[in-house]
Each structure stands twice: as C-alpha cells, then as structure tokens.
C-alpha cells in the first residue's frame, strides 16, 4: 500500500453515470485533484437491488481500485451509500471513505432553519428509501422533522434515455412524484440520487420558491473538500504551466462509448471515452496487485 | 450429463421478470412440463448493455443450470437472444437452445400477408434494436419488408414499477414511442421484449385494428412446443391424481420477495417466493457439479 499523499488520487465510484454530477462539483471545488471515476455500467442500476448485492458490488470495486493508494474514496451514489458505506468502512479501515447521504442530510437539516417541525421531503431510488438511511441521518440532527420519502424509480431511466425537462413525459413524471409531497407541505426537498441534479431547475420550478432544494452531489463535494483539508491532503495549487493540474480518468464495466456520449451532460463538459474493466476482473482481484493502471 | 428424457426440465432464463410471460404461455400450451426459471435480477436490465457483457451473463447462467440435464433451454429475453444465442449454441452443442426472436420474426412475416412491401414495426430495448437481429430474421423471410425499429427503453422500468395502462404516463410513453411508427404506416407491430405483453391491450388500442400485433412471448412458447414434439420429448399427460403434473421452480440472483410480488402479474397467477442464487456462484460454477437442486 503506497502512502497517501497530497498527490494521491481521489476515487469516485457509482453504478453508472450519476456520480459524474459529484465529479462535476468536485472539479469545480478542487480543480487540482486527480480523480479516478469508476462506473459499474455492466451491473447498473443499483436502485432496485438488495443491500447484500449492492454491498458485494461496492466491496469488489474498492478492492479492485485500492492498489492505487487513494487519499479518499467517494461513494457517489445514494443507493450504494445507504446500503454499503458502513460495511466497506469496516472492511477497508485503512481507507478514508465517504458517501452522499450524510452531507445531504446535514444540509437539509440546516436549510430547514428555525422551524420546530420542518417538513423535509426526499426523492430517491426504491432501495435508498427502503434503507431509511435519510430518516436516520436527518432525525439525528432534527429529531422533530417530519420526513416525506418518495421513491421515484423512473427518473434514472428517464435521464439515462437523454430526455430533458422540455419533454412532457419528464414533466408528468416529476409532477406525479412531487405533487403528493407538495400537497402535504414542504420546507426542504432533498434530491437523494446523483442523477437528479440534471433535472434540478425543473424540479425547483415545480416545488416553487418557498422550498429549499438540496443537491446531494454538491453537498458531497463540499464534504470531501472539508475532509481532505482537515487531513492536510488537498492537492497544492498547480503551476499553470505544468501538466500536473487536476485530471479525470474514468473506468466502466460496460460500453465505454455510451458512457462518454451520455456522460458529458452529467459532467458539464465533453469527456474522453473511458477504459473498460471486465466485471470478471472484479471477481478475481486479489486486492494487492495494481490491476488498474492510472495515467499521470 | 444426465440423458434428456420426456421428464427432463425446460429451463427458461431472462434478466428478470419479463420471461415469465413466456412461462405463462408455455404453461398454457404445455401444462405437464417441469419448468425451471432463472431471473438474473442482480444484473438486470440487459437491454442497455453490450453484447460481450450480456453473452457472458447468459453463458454463466447456462453453465450453472446445465447439470440439471434440461431437454430444452429457452432464452426468454429478446436482448439476450439477440446478443448471445448464436454464441451459447456453439458453446453448449449438447443442449437444445432457442430464443424469442426467430419465432416472433416468423409470425410477423406471416402476419404481413400478401403485401409485397409490408411495413413491419418492432419496439424493443436499445440493445435489441442495435443488434439488427429482427431486421435479419424478418428480411430472411420477407426481403421486401420495410422495417421500422424503435427502441422503447422506458417501457421496462415503467412495467417493473407496477404502472398499468390506466396511468396517463404509461399512455403518454406508449404514444410517444408508437406514433412515429403509426405515422409512417404500419401493417404489423412486433412486441420485441418479453415485458411488453403486459401492456398489449393498450398497445393494440393505440395502433388500431388494422395493425396485427405479434406477441413474441406467445410465439416463443409455440416454437418450444413444436421443437419438443419433433424430438419426441413432450412430457406425457399426467395422471390427474399424481403429483407429477407440470411444475414451476424459480431462481433469482437478487431479491426473491420483490420477484414474487411483481411476478404474479407476468405469470397471470400467484407465485411462490423463488430461491436465491448468489451472483458469486455464477463466477465459480465448474459446469459439472449439480450446484442447483431442483424439487420434484
């Protein structure tokens, strides 16, 4: 295991494309970091699967990438955070690992302001809602908050199909999922899936100005920056003439071309075609050999 | 390898629930058969994944189940048929393996009647459309047919969410996918995914009485019955007092409870909770030991 330094990479992992919204926020906040992204596109989505299965997938990915000696591992997927974070933290005690739920819950609790019993809504995948991870994380901070959780399983496939807010089907789906929350009164709405920031403006328009919308991807990036700063592991500002400024390298378990085509919308900029890792390799990783080679 | 007899099971495999529409049709046509169903729910859906990945998954499932000595293996998934059938037929030459595309294409070619240049539409997953398997299978029979293929990626998650034709979002999605085909004139429409028969009546209502709608699940079941009859391997009519009549046993790679809850809609009758097979086991099957124990 190489020692973790300011130059060590940050690993960001997700079932597919959604975690790129976290990368986008990370790159805006920390432009000098080397980021290694892993999208498990052969086995996505995670949102309709069980804790045991998702925890196995996440464990395999971290074991596969840990030879890179990352200074931080970000589980940039609400479902994987809800179902696997406590387990992989125990299993990889030498790694700093964080997720998207605690930062989102913290921001939601703060956004609720002085109200004694604020109404906090969360839209997320079926698995994230069923895990009750948001209830626990928000109630720890605001025990009197009234939580309104709503699975919104169509939003990920709608976004992955490339549909935009101009599409009447997208507006209808958002209205169907959000109206029951709006009808019960809402002070704060958490976007509890890293895909959803793609539709943030439309969601804001539907819930109205009186509702604070929390983007768990942005909150997660701020949290990573704070954790690295506390440990003195932020990458120093790069010499603008050097090649050592921040970088992004992506790995996927299926269809790199599709990932690059759709990914630029999530990343907010064009992206290179990622490197393919066979899912077979995830079942054979010893956890010691550097099976992934990462550029500069 | 046990010899294949009339009493040997029929294996039906799919990425998840959709193949149960084939089981439903099979049980209607062949009520005395022992059917073993395998739903790869840990890795579904297949419809947005590449040929290499889907072929690996299908190969693993067949290797895992081949110790049962099946008299027939049905790939009850259009995507898996399109991407993996030729490969697994080569890899398992001792097994009789069939899929859903040839039967659907044959029925479509026949339904087009005497028209010189019939317009045949196909709705399917992205992967099935991209594979061009339906074009090839239909053009082999009707070289002058004009094919209109349309990926309809939202229909599977819409159906898996439990939405019905009464839901305005379902009607809007069907209208969006079908209207461009209707506008170009349509003689026949193939439901090129085993999930879609769940919405068959609504689809028929949208395309109108002049369009013949082909259900690839029903066609597949008829094809299996014909193949078994040709080989003299149909199970004999059971003694009505005995326990040896047809049976269905299901295996899934994730969340058996969810599968049973949603599956009854596909099967058209209540179903038992299936047995869980860990995806890990699919990577370690030797292909010789009977790793799956089947009742009856």
XYZ file of C-alpha atoms in Angstrom:
592
model
C 0.000 0.000 0.000
C 1.556 3.262 -1.086
C 1.368 6.063 1.499
C -1.415 8.567 0.933
C -0.087 11.969 -0.086
C -1.480 15.219 -1.466
C -0.760 13.781 -4.913
C -2.734 10.561 -4.348
C -5.922 10.247 -6.379
C -9.497 10.623 -5.191
C -11.639 7.651 -6.221
C -15.257 8.331 -7.087
C -17.500 5.325 -7.682
C -21.070 4.873 -8.808
C -23.321 2.366 -10.540
C -23.128 4.389 -13.728
C -23.362 7.983 -14.838
C -24.966 9.727 -11.872
C -21.761 10.072 -9.856
C -20.408 12.357 -12.575
C -22.542 15.121 -11.040
C -20.378 14.674 -7.925
C -17.249 14.792 -10.082
C -18.502 17.989 -11.698
C -18.948 19.590 -8.262
C -15.602 18.188 -7.051
C -13.736 19.602 -10.040
C -15.335 22.992 -9.503
C -14.349 22.976 -5.820
C -10.951 21.248 -6.167
C -9.588 21.827 -9.673
C -6.127 20.441 -8.874
C -7.132 16.930 -7.858
C -6.507 13.698 -9.756
C -9.879 11.968 -9.880
C -10.374 8.326 -10.814
C -14.005 7.519 -11.612
C -15.476 4.034 -11.693
C -18.949 3.410 -13.198
C -20.299 -0.127 -12.794
C -22.315 0.066 -16.007
C -22.476 -3.729 -16.513
C -24.499 -4.116 -13.312
C -26.400 -0.835 -13.056
C -28.818 0.234 -11.758
C -28.273 -0.366 -8.050
C -31.510 1.352 -7.009
C -33.798 -1.671 -7.331
C -31.381 -4.189 -5.766
C -30.810 -5.519 -2.251
C -28.273 -4.434 0.357
C -26.349 -7.713 0.130
C -25.941 -7.471 -3.639
C -25.021 -3.777 -3.721
C -22.562 -4.173 -0.829
C -20.842 -7.000 -2.720
C -20.533 -4.857 -5.842
C -19.112 -1.877 -3.915
C -16.678 -4.074 -1.980
C -15.403 -5.558 -5.255
C -14.863 -2.130 -6.809
C -12.973 -0.747 -3.806
C -10.818 -3.896 -3.606
C -10.061 -3.512 -7.302
C -9.037 0.158 -7.005
C -7.395 0.230 -3.567
C -3.943 -0.593 -5.027
C -3.991 2.975 -6.404
C -3.494 4.211 -2.823
C -6.334 6.764 -2.919
C -6.334 9.549 -0.343
C -10.132 9.429 -0.387
C -12.888 7.176 -1.741
C -16.257 8.767 -2.512
C -19.316 6.561 -2.893
C -21.098 8.951 -5.243
C -24.360 7.028 -5.311
C -27.104 7.372 -2.725
C -28.161 3.737 -3.016
C -24.603 2.431 -2.562
C -24.036 4.848 0.329
C -27.244 3.729 2.021
C -26.631 0.028 1.539
C -22.856 -0.379 1.681
C -20.989 2.516 3.357
C -20.908 1.202 6.962
C -19.833 -2.223 5.744
C -16.999 -1.108 3.462
C -15.708 1.330 6.074
C -15.231 -1.658 8.389
C -13.758 -3.774 5.633
C -11.212 -1.181 4.423
C -10.158 0.521 7.688
C -7.015 1.999 6.106
C -9.084 3.966 3.548
C -10.970 7.229 4.097
C -14.418 6.575 2.609
C -17.392 8.919 2.498
C -20.790 8.978 0.848
C -23.540 11.315 -0.284
C -26.206 10.859 2.381
C -24.657 12.463 5.476
C -23.710 15.668 3.601
C -27.202 15.881 2.067
C -28.898 15.236 5.405
C -26.735 17.846 7.145
C -27.580 20.448 4.510
C -31.287 19.574 4.711
C -31.319 19.905 8.497
C -29.634 23.313 8.243
C -31.866 24.509 5.405
C -34.942 23.766 7.499
C -33.979 26.794 9.613
C -35.689 27.640 12.882
C -38.937 25.695 12.319
C -39.690 23.324 15.168
C -41.202 20.630 12.964
C -39.940 21.268 9.419
C -41.267 19.111 6.609
C -38.324 17.585 4.727
C -39.030 15.640 1.540
C -36.619 13.186 -0.088
C -36.945 11.696 -3.572
C -34.649 8.742 -4.201
C -34.454 5.210 -5.586
C -36.576 2.450 -4.114
C -33.542 0.942 -2.336
C -32.439 4.261 -0.811
C -35.946 4.976 0.502
C -36.338 1.453 1.908
C -32.951 1.649 3.671
C -34.243 4.509 5.896
C -30.725 5.985 5.749
C -32.054 9.537 5.166
C -34.552 9.272 8.052
C -31.783 8.241 10.434
C -29.313 10.879 9.221
C -31.855 13.722 9.336
C -33.532 12.678 12.592
C -30.155 12.516 14.324
C -29.886 16.267 13.642
C -33.554 17.318 13.742
C -35.482 14.806 15.800
C -38.769 16.665 15.248
C -38.505 16.923 11.468
C -41.416 15.388 9.578
C -39.993 13.325 6.749
C -41.759 12.651 3.462
C -39.903 9.992 1.490
C -40.862 9.073 -2.034
C -39.258 6.512 -4.349
C -39.015 7.878 -7.887
C -37.771 4.853 -9.838
C -38.483 6.190 -13.337
C -36.280 9.272 -13.034
C -32.989 7.416 -13.531
C -34.082 5.629 -16.743
C -35.729 8.857 -17.963
C -32.445 10.740 -17.528
C -30.354 7.876 -18.935
C -32.561 7.916 -22.062
C -31.398 11.502 -22.589
C -34.792 13.111 -22.056
C -34.829 16.740 -20.961
C -37.219 18.922 -18.996
C -38.763 20.057 -22.296
C -40.304 16.595 -22.711
C -43.926 16.395 -21.475
C -43.272 12.899 -20.128
C -40.489 14.235 -17.889
C -42.756 16.968 -16.553
C -45.554 14.459 -15.954
C -43.263 12.049 -14.086
C -41.858 14.848 -11.902
C -45.367 16.128 -11.203
C -46.570 12.620 -10.257
C -43.694 12.067 -7.859
C -43.613 15.580 -6.334
C -47.294 16.569 -6.091
C -48.051 14.273 -3.111
C -45.113 15.858 -1.254
C -46.178 19.396 -2.205
C -49.735 18.653 -1.071
C -48.514 17.737 2.400
C -46.483 20.930 2.708
C -42.742 21.010 2.127
C -39.976 23.208 3.527
C -36.977 21.357 2.088
C -36.601 18.794 -0.729
C -33.503 16.567 -0.947
C -32.509 15.231 -4.378
C -31.498 11.853 -2.980
C -29.954 10.418 -6.143
C -26.932 11.747 -8.010
C -28.831 11.589 -11.310
C -31.465 14.080 -10.241
C -29.390 17.305 -10.350
C -29.741 17.004 -14.151
C -33.407 17.993 -13.674
C -32.827 20.420 -10.774
C -34.170 23.547 -12.471
C -37.412 21.811 -13.497
C -37.809 20.358 -10.000
C -37.287 23.819 -8.466
C -39.923 25.239 -10.793
C -42.433 22.582 -9.730
C -41.914 22.830 -5.957
C -41.738 26.639 -6.008
C -39.501 29.262 -4.441
C -40.602 28.564 -0.883
C -38.966 25.123 -0.894
C -35.190 24.801 -0.468
C -33.840 22.148 -2.868
C -30.743 20.278 -1.631
C -28.431 18.813 -4.264
C -26.720 15.828 -2.604
C -23.975 15.853 -5.262
C -22.865 19.402 -4.427
C -23.052 18.749 -0.694
C -20.966 15.615 -1.111
C -18.220 17.506 -2.962
C -18.074 20.187 -0.243
C -17.813 17.431 2.359
C -14.873 15.769 0.567
C -13.050 19.106 0.319
C -13.518 19.694 4.049
C -12.309 16.189 4.955
C -9.182 16.486 2.798
C -8.404 19.946 4.190
C -8.673 18.616 7.751
C -6.168 15.879 6.939
C -3.818 18.283 5.108
C -4.253 16.256 1.935
C -5.563 18.850 -0.527
C -3.507 18.929 -3.701
C -1.494 22.166 -3.827
C -2.367 24.757 -6.477
C -0.645 23.613 -9.648
C 1.906 25.548 -11.614
C -0.266 26.679 -14.526
C 2.484 25.749 -16.997
C 2.791 22.201 -15.741
C 0.887 19.063 -16.652
C 0.247 18.322 -13.006
C -3.080 20.135 -12.697
C -6.213 18.173 -11.956
C -7.222 15.259 -14.128
C -10.099 12.848 -14.586
C -9.718 9.246 -15.641
C -12.763 7.020 -15.990
C -13.269 3.260 -15.872
C -16.510 1.436 -16.654
C -17.572 -2.206 -16.662
C -19.572 -1.933 -19.904
C -19.995 0.190 -23.024
C -17.400 2.976 -22.764
C -18.729 4.743 -25.883
C -22.244 5.104 -24.495
C -20.809 6.339 -21.201
C -18.796 9.054 -22.931
C -21.755 10.057 -25.120
C -24.174 10.462 -22.210
C -21.606 11.425 -19.586
C -20.808 14.893 -20.873
C -24.300 16.042 -19.876
C -23.611 14.991 -16.279
C -20.073 16.320 -16.226
C -20.993 19.607 -17.883
C -18.148 19.284 -20.393
C -17.008 16.897 -23.138
C -15.353 13.737 -21.853
C -12.950 11.128 -23.173
C -14.012 7.541 -23.767
C -13.351 5.644 -20.512
C -11.340 2.448 -20.115
C -13.227 -0.845 -19.978
C -12.799 -3.142 -16.945
C -14.424 -6.558 -17.343
C -16.793 -7.454 -14.486
C -14.942 -10.796 -14.450
C -11.867 -8.958 -13.174
C -13.815 -7.734 -10.152
C -14.336 -11.331 -9.052
C -10.648 -12.202 -9.342
C -8.932 -9.154 -7.857
C -6.536 -10.172 -5.106
C -6.626 -6.714 -3.611
C -2.841 -6.429 -3.635
C -1.640 -6.161 -7.229
C -2.075 -2.842 -9.038
C -4.523 -4.251 -11.576
C -5.595 -0.836 -12.797
C -3.030 1.418 -14.349
C -3.767 5.081 -13.975
C -2.239 7.753 -16.132
C -0.114 10.537 -14.579
C -24.624 -35.163 -18.074
C -27.883 -36.978 -17.479
C -29.683 -38.141 -20.651
C -32.517 -35.885 -21.793
C -35.910 -37.534 -21.385
C -39.557 -36.504 -21.523
C -39.274 -35.901 -17.771
C -36.272 -33.568 -18.041
C -36.961 -29.935 -17.188
C -37.287 -26.998 -19.558
C -35.054 -24.115 -18.490
C -36.335 -20.605 -19.118
C -33.935 -17.735 -18.462
C -34.248 -13.972 -18.515
C -32.685 -10.882 -16.977
C -35.625 -10.577 -14.615
C -39.395 -10.746 -14.729
C -40.197 -10.432 -18.430
C -39.531 -14.069 -19.273
C -42.439 -15.026 -17.037
C -44.729 -14.013 -19.909
C -43.067 -16.836 -21.871
C -43.584 -19.186 -18.907
C -47.247 -18.189 -18.806
C -47.652 -19.057 -22.481
C -45.596 -22.263 -22.067
C -47.730 -23.442 -19.162
C -50.882 -22.767 -21.152
C -49.554 -24.735 -24.130
C -47.709 -27.469 -22.188
C -49.281 -27.872 -18.735
C -47.380 -31.078 -17.898
C -43.840 -29.727 -18.156
C -41.386 -29.124 -15.323
C -40.141 -25.585 -15.840
C -37.077 -24.127 -14.132
C -36.961 -20.340 -14.401
C -33.848 -18.241 -13.810
C -34.115 -14.433 -13.431
C -30.793 -12.577 -13.245
C -32.233 -9.818 -11.076
C -28.868 -8.776 -9.600
C -27.635 -7.697 -13.033
C -30.805 -6.634 -14.837
C -31.637 -4.943 -17.103
C -29.777 -6.397 -20.082
C -31.365 -4.007 -22.599
C -28.859 -1.162 -22.216
C -25.732 -3.363 -22.093
C -23.252 -4.628 -24.690
C -23.160 -7.957 -26.494
C -19.971 -9.034 -24.716
C -21.409 -8.410 -21.266
C -24.815 -9.976 -21.935
C -23.237 -13.028 -23.613
C -21.047 -13.535 -20.529
C -24.063 -13.378 -18.237
C -26.087 -15.847 -20.346
C -23.138 -18.234 -20.649
C -22.706 -18.222 -16.853
C -26.394 -18.958 -16.259
C -26.487 -21.862 -18.720
C -23.262 -23.311 -17.296
C -24.775 -23.046 -13.830
C -28.015 -24.822 -14.797
C -26.778 -27.348 -17.368
C -26.168 -30.005 -14.644
C -29.972 -30.283 -14.460
C -29.895 -32.014 -17.850
C -32.594 -29.841 -19.446
C -34.346 -31.120 -22.544
C -34.633 -27.531 -23.751
C -33.233 -24.118 -22.812
C -35.317 -21.047 -23.693
C -33.681 -17.639 -23.738
C -36.885 -15.779 -22.895
C -35.416 -12.321 -23.376
C -35.160 -10.546 -26.705
C -31.940 -8.750 -25.748
C -30.210 -11.941 -24.615
C -31.451 -13.775 -27.704
C -30.158 -11.025 -29.985
C -26.778 -10.728 -28.296
C -25.993 -14.226 -27.048
C -27.963 -17.017 -28.756
C -25.525 -17.859 -31.605
C -22.598 -17.839 -29.176
C -24.144 -20.071 -26.500
C -25.425 -22.514 -29.124
C -21.811 -23.006 -30.192
C -20.600 -23.201 -26.610
C -23.177 -25.755 -25.431
C -23.594 -28.002 -28.504
C -25.194 -30.801 -26.440
C -28.087 -28.530 -25.399
C -31.152 -27.572 -27.431
C -31.372 -23.789 -27.064
C -33.902 -21.432 -28.617
C -34.850 -17.798 -28.279
C -37.682 -15.352 -28.832
C -36.630 -13.519 -31.987
C -36.954 -16.177 -34.709
C -40.493 -17.169 -33.622
C -41.533 -13.509 -33.456
C -39.992 -12.737 -36.845
C -41.657 -15.774 -38.435
C -45.062 -14.761 -37.086
C -44.536 -11.165 -38.251
C -43.589 -12.284 -41.762
C -46.696 -14.460 -41.937
C -48.986 -11.810 -40.481
C -47.890 -9.373 -43.170
C -49.940 -11.463 -45.601
C -49.804 -10.963 -49.328
C -48.494 -7.385 -49.358
C -45.379 -7.010 -51.497
C -43.754 -4.417 -49.257
C -45.401 -4.721 -45.838
C -44.438 -2.268 -43.141
C -43.352 -4.182 -40.037
C -42.666 -2.227 -36.850
C -40.665 -3.540 -33.894
C -40.464 -1.956 -30.447
C -37.675 -3.338 -28.269
C -34.794 -2.423 -25.967
C -31.929 -0.295 -27.204
C -29.623 -3.336 -27.362
C -32.111 -5.465 -29.315
C -32.691 -2.690 -31.858
C -28.959 -2.016 -32.250
C -28.230 -5.724 -32.769
C -30.283 -5.722 -36.008
C -31.388 -9.279 -35.119
C -35.025 -8.569 -36.055
C -34.069 -6.998 -39.395
C -32.047 -10.059 -40.327
C -34.677 -12.558 -39.149
C -37.552 -10.783 -40.936
C -35.667 -9.923 -44.114
C -34.601 -13.545 -44.491
C -38.305 -14.359 -44.840
C -39.628 -11.156 -46.462
C -36.771 -9.418 -48.221
C -39.033 -6.561 -49.375
C -40.499 -5.792 -45.959
C -39.973 -2.224 -44.785
C -38.836 -2.346 -41.179
C -39.471 0.398 -38.635
C -37.469 -0.252 -35.486
C -37.869 1.800 -32.379
C -36.080 1.468 -29.043
C -38.527 1.986 -26.169
C -36.207 1.973 -23.132
C -38.704 3.360 -20.603
C -41.270 0.601 -21.030
C -39.383 -1.973 -18.945
C -38.887 0.313 -15.911
C -42.475 1.565 -16.293
C -43.774 -2.014 -16.126
C -41.355 -3.000 -13.336
C -42.644 -0.058 -11.281
C -46.078 -1.715 -11.430
C -47.742 1.002 -13.508
C -50.779 -0.015 -15.538
C -52.404 1.247 -18.721
C -54.726 3.405 -16.578
C -51.754 5.658 -15.738
C -51.524 8.737 -18.003
C -47.723 8.434 -18.004
C -47.962 4.929 -19.470
C -50.307 6.131 -22.203
C -48.024 9.085 -22.965
C -44.928 6.891 -23.186
C -46.682 4.396 -25.486
C -47.992 7.237 -27.646
C -44.506 8.796 -27.901
C -42.909 5.517 -28.939
C -45.683 4.308 -31.272
C -46.901 7.495 -33.010
C -43.812 7.816 -35.284
C -44.393 4.225 -36.427
C -48.130 4.783 -36.928
C -47.399 7.943 -38.927
C -45.257 6.012 -41.374
C -47.949 3.367 -41.874
C -47.853 0.017 -40.139
C -49.177 -3.408 -41.111
C -47.635 -5.447 -38.290
C -46.134 -4.500 -34.913
C -43.816 -6.881 -33.048
C -43.618 -6.577 -29.253
C -39.865 -7.248 -29.207
C -39.428 -7.516 -25.441
C -40.999 -10.075 -23.139
C -42.137 -7.329 -20.744
C -44.381 -5.659 -23.298
C -47.236 -8.213 -23.423
C -48.259 -6.763 -20.032
C -49.379 -3.655 -21.981
C -50.627 -5.499 -25.080
C -54.264 -4.385 -24.888
C -53.302 -0.708 -24.550
C -50.811 -1.045 -27.422
C -53.492 -2.659 -29.613
C -55.866 0.195 -28.789
C -53.259 2.782 -29.842
C -52.184 1.165 -33.118
C -55.745 0.260 -34.102
C -57.461 -2.803 -35.510
C -55.737 -2.635 -38.895
C -52.355 -3.476 -37.345
C -51.538 -7.067 -36.389
C -49.728 -7.139 -33.036
C -47.253 -10.013 -32.570
C -46.519 -11.147 -29.015
C -43.005 -12.620 -29.090
C -43.618 -14.444 -25.791
C -46.577 -16.436 -27.179
C -44.739 -17.181 -30.424
C -41.723 -18.396 -28.455
C -43.843 -20.818 -26.413
C -45.449 -22.254 -29.567
C -41.972 -22.687 -31.043
C -40.719 -24.614 -27.981
C -43.760 -26.905 -28.101
C -43.109 -27.652 -31.783
C -39.410 -28.344 -31.188
C -40.098 -30.732 -28.297
C -42.807 -32.544 -30.261
C -40.393 -33.035 -33.186
C -37.871 -34.620 -30.832
C -40.485 -36.780 -29.086
C -39.690 -35.067 -25.808
C -43.068 -33.663 -24.765
C -43.991 -34.707 -21.239
C -46.877 -37.205 -21.354
C -50.257 -36.148 -19.977
C -50.084 -36.618 -16.232
C -52.324 -38.789 -14.118
C -54.557 -36.153 -12.575
C -54.236 -37.800 -9.158
C -50.460 -37.740 -9.167
C -48.023 -35.056 -8.125
C -46.147 -35.376 -11.374
C -48.077 -32.746 -13.331
C -46.288 -29.647 -14.524
C -44.362 -27.523 -12.069
C -42.545 -24.213 -11.940
C -39.487 -23.556 -9.832
C -37.818 -20.163 -9.905
C -34.289 -18.973 -9.108
C -33.170 -15.346 -8.962
C -29.848 -13.621 -8.262
C -31.389 -10.889 -6.081
C -34.470 -10.028 -4.021
C -36.739 -13.103 -4.195
C -39.559 -11.326 -2.333
C -39.775 -8.489 -4.843
C -39.708 -11.015 -7.698
C -42.634 -12.958 -6.238
C -44.589 -9.772 -5.535
C -44.229 -8.391 -9.076
C -44.015 -11.740 -10.858
C -47.626 -12.808 -10.413
C -48.706 -10.041 -12.802
C -46.457 -11.515 -15.510
C -47.350 -15.107 -14.754
C -51.074 -14.422 -14.515
C -51.324 -16.317 -11.215
C -49.878 -16.130 -7.690
C -46.332 -17.427 -7.404
C -44.073 -18.770 -4.671
C -41.012 -16.901 -3.462
C -38.085 -18.063 -5.644
C -34.752 -19.425 -4.421
C -31.800 -17.035 -4.233
C -28.604 -17.842 -6.177
C -25.689 -15.525 -5.377
C -24.137 -13.932 -8.471
C -20.800 -15.003 -6.951
C -21.775 -18.612 -7.596
C -22.121 -17.879 -11.304
C -18.438 -16.973 -11.442
C -17.354 -20.169 -9.720
C -19.549 -22.825 -11.349
C -17.445 -25.633 -12.720
C -20.222 -26.702 -15.052
C -20.084 -30.300 -13.808
C -21.449 -30.433 -10.246
C -25.207 -30.144 -9.730
C -24.971 -26.838 -7.859
C -28.699 -26.188 -8.124
C -31.086 -28.609 -6.522
C -34.476 -28.762 -8.166
C -37.587 -30.062 -6.480
C -39.783 -32.784 -7.952
